[in-house]
Short mmCIF file of C-alpha atoms and ligand atoms in Angstrom, two decimals:
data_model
loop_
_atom_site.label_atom_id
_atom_site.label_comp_id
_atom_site.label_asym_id
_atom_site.label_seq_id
_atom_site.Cartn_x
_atom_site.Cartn_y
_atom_site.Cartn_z
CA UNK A 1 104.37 107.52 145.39
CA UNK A 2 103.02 106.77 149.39
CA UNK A 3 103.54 110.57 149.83
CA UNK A 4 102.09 111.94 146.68
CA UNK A 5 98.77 109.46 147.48
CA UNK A 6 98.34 111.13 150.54
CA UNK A 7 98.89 114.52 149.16
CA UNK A 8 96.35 113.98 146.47
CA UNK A 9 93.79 112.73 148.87
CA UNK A 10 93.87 115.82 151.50
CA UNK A 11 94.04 118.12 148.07
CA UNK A 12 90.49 115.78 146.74
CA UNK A 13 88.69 116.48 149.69
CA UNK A 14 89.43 120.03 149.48
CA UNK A 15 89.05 120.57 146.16
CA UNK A 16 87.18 117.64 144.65
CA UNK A 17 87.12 118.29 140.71
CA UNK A 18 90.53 119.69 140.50
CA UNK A 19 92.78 116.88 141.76
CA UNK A 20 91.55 114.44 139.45
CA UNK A 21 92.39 117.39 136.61
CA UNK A 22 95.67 117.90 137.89
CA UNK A 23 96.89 114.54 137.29
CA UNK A 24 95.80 113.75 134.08
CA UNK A 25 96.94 116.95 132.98
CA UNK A 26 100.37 115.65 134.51
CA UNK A 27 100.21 112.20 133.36
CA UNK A 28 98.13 113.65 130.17
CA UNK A 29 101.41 115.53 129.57
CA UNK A 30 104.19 113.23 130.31
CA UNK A 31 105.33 111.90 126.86
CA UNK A 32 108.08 109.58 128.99
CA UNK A 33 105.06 107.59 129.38
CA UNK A 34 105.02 105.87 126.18
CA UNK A 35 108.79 104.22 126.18
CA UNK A 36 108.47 101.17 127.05
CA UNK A 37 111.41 101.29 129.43
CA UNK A 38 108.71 103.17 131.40
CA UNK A 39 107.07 100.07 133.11
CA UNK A 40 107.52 101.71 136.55
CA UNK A 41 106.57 105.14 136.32
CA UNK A 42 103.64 103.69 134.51
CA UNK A 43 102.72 101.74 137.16
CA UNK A 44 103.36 104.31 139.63
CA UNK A 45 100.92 106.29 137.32
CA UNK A 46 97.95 103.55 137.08
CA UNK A 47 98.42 103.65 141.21
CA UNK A 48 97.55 107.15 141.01
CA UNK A 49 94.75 107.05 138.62
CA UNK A 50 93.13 104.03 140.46
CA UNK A 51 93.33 106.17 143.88
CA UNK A 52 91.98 109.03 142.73
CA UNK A 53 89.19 107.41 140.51
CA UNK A 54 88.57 105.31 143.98
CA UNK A 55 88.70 108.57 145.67
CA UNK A 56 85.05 109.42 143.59
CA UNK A 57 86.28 112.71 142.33
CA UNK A 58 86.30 114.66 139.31
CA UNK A 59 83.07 115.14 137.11
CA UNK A 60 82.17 112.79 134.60
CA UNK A 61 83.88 114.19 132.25
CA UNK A 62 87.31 113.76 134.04
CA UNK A 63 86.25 110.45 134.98
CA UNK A 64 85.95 109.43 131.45
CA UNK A 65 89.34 110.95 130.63
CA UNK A 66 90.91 108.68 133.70
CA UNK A 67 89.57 105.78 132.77
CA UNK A 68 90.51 106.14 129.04
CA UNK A 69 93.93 107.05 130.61
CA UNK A 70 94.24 103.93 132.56
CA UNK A 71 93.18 101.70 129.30
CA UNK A 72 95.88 102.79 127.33
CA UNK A 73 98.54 102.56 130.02
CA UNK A 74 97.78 99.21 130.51
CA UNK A 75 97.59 98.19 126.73
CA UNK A 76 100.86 99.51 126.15
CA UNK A 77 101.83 97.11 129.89
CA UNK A 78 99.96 94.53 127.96
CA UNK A 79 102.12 94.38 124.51
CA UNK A 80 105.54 94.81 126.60
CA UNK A 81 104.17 91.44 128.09
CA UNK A 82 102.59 90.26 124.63
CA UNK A 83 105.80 90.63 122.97
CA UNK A 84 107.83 88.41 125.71
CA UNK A 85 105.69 86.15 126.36
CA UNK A 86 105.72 85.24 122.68
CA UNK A 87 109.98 84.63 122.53
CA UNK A 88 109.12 82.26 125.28
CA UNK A 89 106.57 80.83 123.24
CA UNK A 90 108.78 80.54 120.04
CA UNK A 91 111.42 78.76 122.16
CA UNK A 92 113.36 82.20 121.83
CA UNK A 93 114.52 82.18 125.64
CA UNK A 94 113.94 84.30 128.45
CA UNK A 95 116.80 87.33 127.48
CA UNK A 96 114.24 90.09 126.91
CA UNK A 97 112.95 89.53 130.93
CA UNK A 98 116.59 89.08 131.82
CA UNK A 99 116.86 92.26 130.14
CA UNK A 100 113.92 93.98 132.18
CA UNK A 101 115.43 92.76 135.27
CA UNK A 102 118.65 93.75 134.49
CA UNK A 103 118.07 97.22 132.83
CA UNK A 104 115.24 98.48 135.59
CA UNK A 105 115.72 96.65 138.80
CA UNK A 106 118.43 96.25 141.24
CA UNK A 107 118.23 93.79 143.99
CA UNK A 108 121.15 94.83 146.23
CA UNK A 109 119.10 98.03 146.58
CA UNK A 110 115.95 97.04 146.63
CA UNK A 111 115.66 94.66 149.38
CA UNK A 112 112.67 93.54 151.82
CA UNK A 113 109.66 90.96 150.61
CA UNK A 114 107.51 93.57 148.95
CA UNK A 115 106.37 93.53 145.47
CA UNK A 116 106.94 95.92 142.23
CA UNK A 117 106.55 96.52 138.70
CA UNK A 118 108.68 93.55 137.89
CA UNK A 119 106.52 91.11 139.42
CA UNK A 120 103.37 92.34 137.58
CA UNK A 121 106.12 92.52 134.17
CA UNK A 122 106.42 88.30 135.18
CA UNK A 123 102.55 87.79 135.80
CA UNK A 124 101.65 89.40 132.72
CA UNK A 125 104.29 87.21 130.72
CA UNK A 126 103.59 83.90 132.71
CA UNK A 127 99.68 84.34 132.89
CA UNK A 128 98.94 81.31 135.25
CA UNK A 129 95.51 80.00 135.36
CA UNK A 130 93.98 81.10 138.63
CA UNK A 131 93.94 78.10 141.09
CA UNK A 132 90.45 78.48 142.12
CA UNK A 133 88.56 78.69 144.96
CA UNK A 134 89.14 74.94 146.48
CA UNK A 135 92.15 75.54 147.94
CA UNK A 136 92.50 72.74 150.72
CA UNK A 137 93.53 74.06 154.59
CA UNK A 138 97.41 73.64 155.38
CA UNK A 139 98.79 70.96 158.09
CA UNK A 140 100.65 73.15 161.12
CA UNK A 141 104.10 74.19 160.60
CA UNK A 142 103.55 74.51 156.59
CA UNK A 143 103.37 78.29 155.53
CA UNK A 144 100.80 79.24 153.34
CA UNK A 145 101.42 80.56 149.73
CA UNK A 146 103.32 83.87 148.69
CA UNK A 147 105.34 84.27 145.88
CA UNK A 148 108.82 85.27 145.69
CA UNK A 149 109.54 89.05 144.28
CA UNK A 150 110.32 89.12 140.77
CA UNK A 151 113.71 90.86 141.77
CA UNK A 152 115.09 87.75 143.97
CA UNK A 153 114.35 85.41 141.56
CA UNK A 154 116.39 87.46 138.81
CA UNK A 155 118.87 88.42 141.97
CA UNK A 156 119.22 84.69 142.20
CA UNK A 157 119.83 83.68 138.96
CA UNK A 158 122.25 86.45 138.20
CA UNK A 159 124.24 84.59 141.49
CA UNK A 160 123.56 81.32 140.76
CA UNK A 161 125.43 81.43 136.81
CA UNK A 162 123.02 78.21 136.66
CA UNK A 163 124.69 75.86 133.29
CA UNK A 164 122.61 72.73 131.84
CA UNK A 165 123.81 70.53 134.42
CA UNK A 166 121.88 72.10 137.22
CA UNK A 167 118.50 70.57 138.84
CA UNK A 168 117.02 73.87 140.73
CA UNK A 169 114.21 72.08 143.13
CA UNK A 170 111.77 74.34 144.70
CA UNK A 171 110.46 72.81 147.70
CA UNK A 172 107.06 74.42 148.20
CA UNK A 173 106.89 75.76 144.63
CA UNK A 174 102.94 77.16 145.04
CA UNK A 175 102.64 78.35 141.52
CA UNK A 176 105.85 77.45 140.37
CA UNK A 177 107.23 80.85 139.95
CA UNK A 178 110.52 80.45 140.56
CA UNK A 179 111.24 76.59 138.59
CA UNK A 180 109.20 78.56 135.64
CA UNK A 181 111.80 81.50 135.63
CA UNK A 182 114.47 79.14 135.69
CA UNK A 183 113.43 76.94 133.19
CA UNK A 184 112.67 80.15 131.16
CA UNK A 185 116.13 82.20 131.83
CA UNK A 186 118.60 79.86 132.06
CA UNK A 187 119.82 76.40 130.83
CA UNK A 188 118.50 74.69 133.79
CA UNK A 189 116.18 71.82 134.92
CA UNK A 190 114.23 72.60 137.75
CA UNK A 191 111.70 71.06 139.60
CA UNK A 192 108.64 72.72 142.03
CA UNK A 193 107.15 70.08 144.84
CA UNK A 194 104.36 71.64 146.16
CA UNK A 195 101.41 69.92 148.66
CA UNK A 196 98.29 71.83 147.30
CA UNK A 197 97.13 69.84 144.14
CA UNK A 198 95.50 73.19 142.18
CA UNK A 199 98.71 75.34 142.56
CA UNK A 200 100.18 72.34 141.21
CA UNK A 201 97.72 72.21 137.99
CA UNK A 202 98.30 75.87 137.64
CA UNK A 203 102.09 75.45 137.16
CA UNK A 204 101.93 72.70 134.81
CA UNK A 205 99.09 73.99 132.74
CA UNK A 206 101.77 77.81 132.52
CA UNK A 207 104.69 75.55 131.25
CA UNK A 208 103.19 73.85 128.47
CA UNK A 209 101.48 76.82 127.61
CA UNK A 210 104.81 78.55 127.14
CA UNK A 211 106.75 75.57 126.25
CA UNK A 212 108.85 75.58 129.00
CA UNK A 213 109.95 71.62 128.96
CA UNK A 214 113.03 72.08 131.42
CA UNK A 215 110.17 73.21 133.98
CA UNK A 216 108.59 70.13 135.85
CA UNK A 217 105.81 69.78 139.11
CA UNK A 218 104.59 67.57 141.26
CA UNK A 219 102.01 67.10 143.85
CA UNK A 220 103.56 65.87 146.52
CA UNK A 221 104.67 66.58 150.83
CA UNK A 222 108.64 67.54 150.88
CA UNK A 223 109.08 65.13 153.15
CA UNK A 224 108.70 62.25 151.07
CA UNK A 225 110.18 63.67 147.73
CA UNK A 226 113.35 61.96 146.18
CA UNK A 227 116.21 64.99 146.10
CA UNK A 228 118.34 62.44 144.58
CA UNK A 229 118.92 64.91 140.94
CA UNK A 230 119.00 68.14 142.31
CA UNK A 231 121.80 70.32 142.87
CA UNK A 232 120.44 73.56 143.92
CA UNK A 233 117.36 73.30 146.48
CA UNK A 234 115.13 76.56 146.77
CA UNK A 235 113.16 77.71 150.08
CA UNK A 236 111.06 80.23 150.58
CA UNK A 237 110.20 79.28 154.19
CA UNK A 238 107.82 76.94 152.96
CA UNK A 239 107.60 75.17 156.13
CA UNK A 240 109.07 75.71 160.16
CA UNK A 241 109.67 73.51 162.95
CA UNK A 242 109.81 69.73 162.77
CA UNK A 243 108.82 69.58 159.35
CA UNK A 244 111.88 72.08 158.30
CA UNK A 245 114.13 70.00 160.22
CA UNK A 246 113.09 66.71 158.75
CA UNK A 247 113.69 68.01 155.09
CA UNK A 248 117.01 69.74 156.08
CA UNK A 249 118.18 66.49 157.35
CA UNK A 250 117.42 65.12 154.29
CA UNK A 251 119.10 67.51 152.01
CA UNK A 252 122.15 67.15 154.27
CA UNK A 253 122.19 63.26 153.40
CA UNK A 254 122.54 64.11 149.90
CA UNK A 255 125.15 66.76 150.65
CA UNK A 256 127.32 63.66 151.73
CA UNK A 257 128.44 62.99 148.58
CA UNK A 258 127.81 65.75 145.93
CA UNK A 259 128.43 69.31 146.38
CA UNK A 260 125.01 70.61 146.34
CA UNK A 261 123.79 74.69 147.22
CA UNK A 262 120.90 75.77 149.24
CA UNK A 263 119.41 78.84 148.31
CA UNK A 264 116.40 80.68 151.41
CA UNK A 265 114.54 83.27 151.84
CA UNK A 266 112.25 84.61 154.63
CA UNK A 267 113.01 83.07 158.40
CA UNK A 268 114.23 79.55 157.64
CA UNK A 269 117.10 81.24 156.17
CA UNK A 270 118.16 81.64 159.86
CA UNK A 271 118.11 78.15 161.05
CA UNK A 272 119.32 76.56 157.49
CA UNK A 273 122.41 79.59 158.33
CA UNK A 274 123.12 77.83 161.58
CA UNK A 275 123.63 74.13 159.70
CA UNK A 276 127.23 73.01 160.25
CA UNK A 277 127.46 71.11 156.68
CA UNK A 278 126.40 74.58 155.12
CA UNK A 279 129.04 77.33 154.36
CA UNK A 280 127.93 81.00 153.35
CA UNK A 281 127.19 83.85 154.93
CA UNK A 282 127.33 83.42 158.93
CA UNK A 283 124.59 86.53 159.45
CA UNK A 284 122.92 86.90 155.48
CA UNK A 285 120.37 89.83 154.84
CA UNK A 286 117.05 88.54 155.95
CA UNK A 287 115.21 90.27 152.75
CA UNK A 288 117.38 89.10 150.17
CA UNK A 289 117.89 85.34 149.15
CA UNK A 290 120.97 83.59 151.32
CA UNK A 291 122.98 81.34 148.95
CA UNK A 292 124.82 78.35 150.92
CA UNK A 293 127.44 76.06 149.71
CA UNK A 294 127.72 72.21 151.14
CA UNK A 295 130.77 71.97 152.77
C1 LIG B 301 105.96 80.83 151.00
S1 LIG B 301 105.28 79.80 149.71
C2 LIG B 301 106.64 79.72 148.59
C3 LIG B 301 106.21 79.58 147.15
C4 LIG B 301 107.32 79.44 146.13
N1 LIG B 301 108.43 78.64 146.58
C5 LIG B 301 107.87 80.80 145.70
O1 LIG B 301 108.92 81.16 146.20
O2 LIG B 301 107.26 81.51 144.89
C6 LIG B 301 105.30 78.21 150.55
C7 LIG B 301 104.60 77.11 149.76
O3 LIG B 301 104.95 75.85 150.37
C8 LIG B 301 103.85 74.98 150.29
N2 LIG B 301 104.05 73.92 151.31
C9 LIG B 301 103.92 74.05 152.65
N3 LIG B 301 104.25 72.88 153.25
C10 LIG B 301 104.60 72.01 152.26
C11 LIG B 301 105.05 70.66 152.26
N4 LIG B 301 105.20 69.95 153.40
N5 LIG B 301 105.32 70.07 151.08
C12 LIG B 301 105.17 70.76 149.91
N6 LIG B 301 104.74 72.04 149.86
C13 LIG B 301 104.47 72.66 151.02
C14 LIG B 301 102.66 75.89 150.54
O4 LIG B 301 101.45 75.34 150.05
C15 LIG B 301 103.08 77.16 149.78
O5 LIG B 301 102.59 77.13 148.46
#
């Protein structure tokens, strides 16, 4: 799509009024559009119509068309989203996203810590209450909020073959993404412990929206959480340094007498590789989520 962006932007300045009428004669065209199963190339077609209606080209006329384009592409988005989000709701389970991620997206090939048309499929299903603006200034060494992509959480899951036993904790949850998909997709318990108190609100307020008991928060540092229940501990490089090592330490006490499984993504994944009471992968992919066994 990069490439086709940049050829429709040299063709707009050449020929303002006809690139905006050769894609919606395209998309316009493109019956594929309406299958559901189409939640990429739609989304690779909103891209489009956003760039070129951001581009300021076309008549009004065209303009109109665009944006009427663009509505209905995104209402159809909208009752993929409506219709999942309401299973949740009815305490029907999480198989149609499984489905999604299973049908459309494929993590081994798919790798790095960008985002794609499965994460806006999640956001449009979860819905979490914006945090607002108040968001309080992090202590050094703790790494400020990003969520996970859609496709390592479902990546994940599919590894994990989670059963009702497990206690998933997410330490540094943010919005609680990943204990929400859990809790939604699989049998599980899990847990998010995250420091900032409105990501915190956000998370709870999404669960008992959708229901999603098994799903639990908490306001609280890492460092002085109980890991006591949990069996699977989640880490999106939530924190570095002295702080990492601290909580490591910690999660290694309790690995003295359960088997437990650590599960990392982004650059702590490097140092948690090089713990001695951890077995997995001795070099794991840096863009896809390591999963470590206690020894
Ligand atoms: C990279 S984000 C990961 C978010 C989430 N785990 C996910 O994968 O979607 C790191 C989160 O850790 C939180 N955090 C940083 N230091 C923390 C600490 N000491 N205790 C709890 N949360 C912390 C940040 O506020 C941020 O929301």
């Amino acid at each position: 799509m990069a490439d086709r962006n940049i050829e429709l932007e040299l063709f707009a300045r050449s020929h303002p009024t006809t690139a905006l009428q050769g894609l919606l004669e395209q998309l316009e065209g493109d019956r594929a559009l309406l299958e559901p199963e189409a939640l990429p190339a739609r989304s690779r077609a909103l891209d489009g119509l956003e760039r070129a209606l951001g581009l300021d080209v076309g008549d009004d006329a065209e303009r109109a068309r665009a944006d009427a384009l663009r509505g209905w592409l995104e209402a159809l988005d909208r009752a993929l989203c409506d219709g999942l989000r309401e299973d949740l709701r009815r305490g029907g389970g999480g198989a149609g996203l499984l489905d999604w991620a299973a049908r459309c997206f494929i993590a081994e090939t798919e790798t790095g810590e960008h985002y794609d048309p499965l994460d806006e499929l999640v956001s449009g299903v979860l819905r979490l209450p914006a945090p607002g603006d108040e968001i309080g200034a992090l202590a050094e060494e703790m790494v400020f909020y990003q969520p996970t992509p859609a496709r390592h959480v479902f990546d994940l899951l599919r590894r994990l073959s989670l059963c009702a036993d497990d206690v998933v904790l997410d330490l540094g949850a943010g919005l609680g993404h990943v204990p929400l998909l859990v809790a939604a997709c699989t049998e599980a318990r899990a847990h998010g412990v995250e420091i900032e108190p409105a990501y915190v609100a956000s998370a709870q307020a999404c669960a008992a929206e959708l229901g999603l008991r098994r799903a639990t928060f908490a306001c609280a540092d890492a460092r002085a959480v109980d890991l006591g229940q949990a069996t699977v501990f989640y880490l999106y490089t939530p924190f570095t340094g002295a702080i990492l090592r601290q909580v490591l330490d910690a999660i290694a006490q309790q690995a003295r007498s359960r088997a437990i499984r650590v599960c990392t993504l982004g650059p702590c994944t490097a140092v948690v590789a090089a713990e001695p009471w951890l077995a997995g992968d001795a070099r794991p992919p840096s863009d896809r989520i390591a999963v470590f066994r206690s020894r």
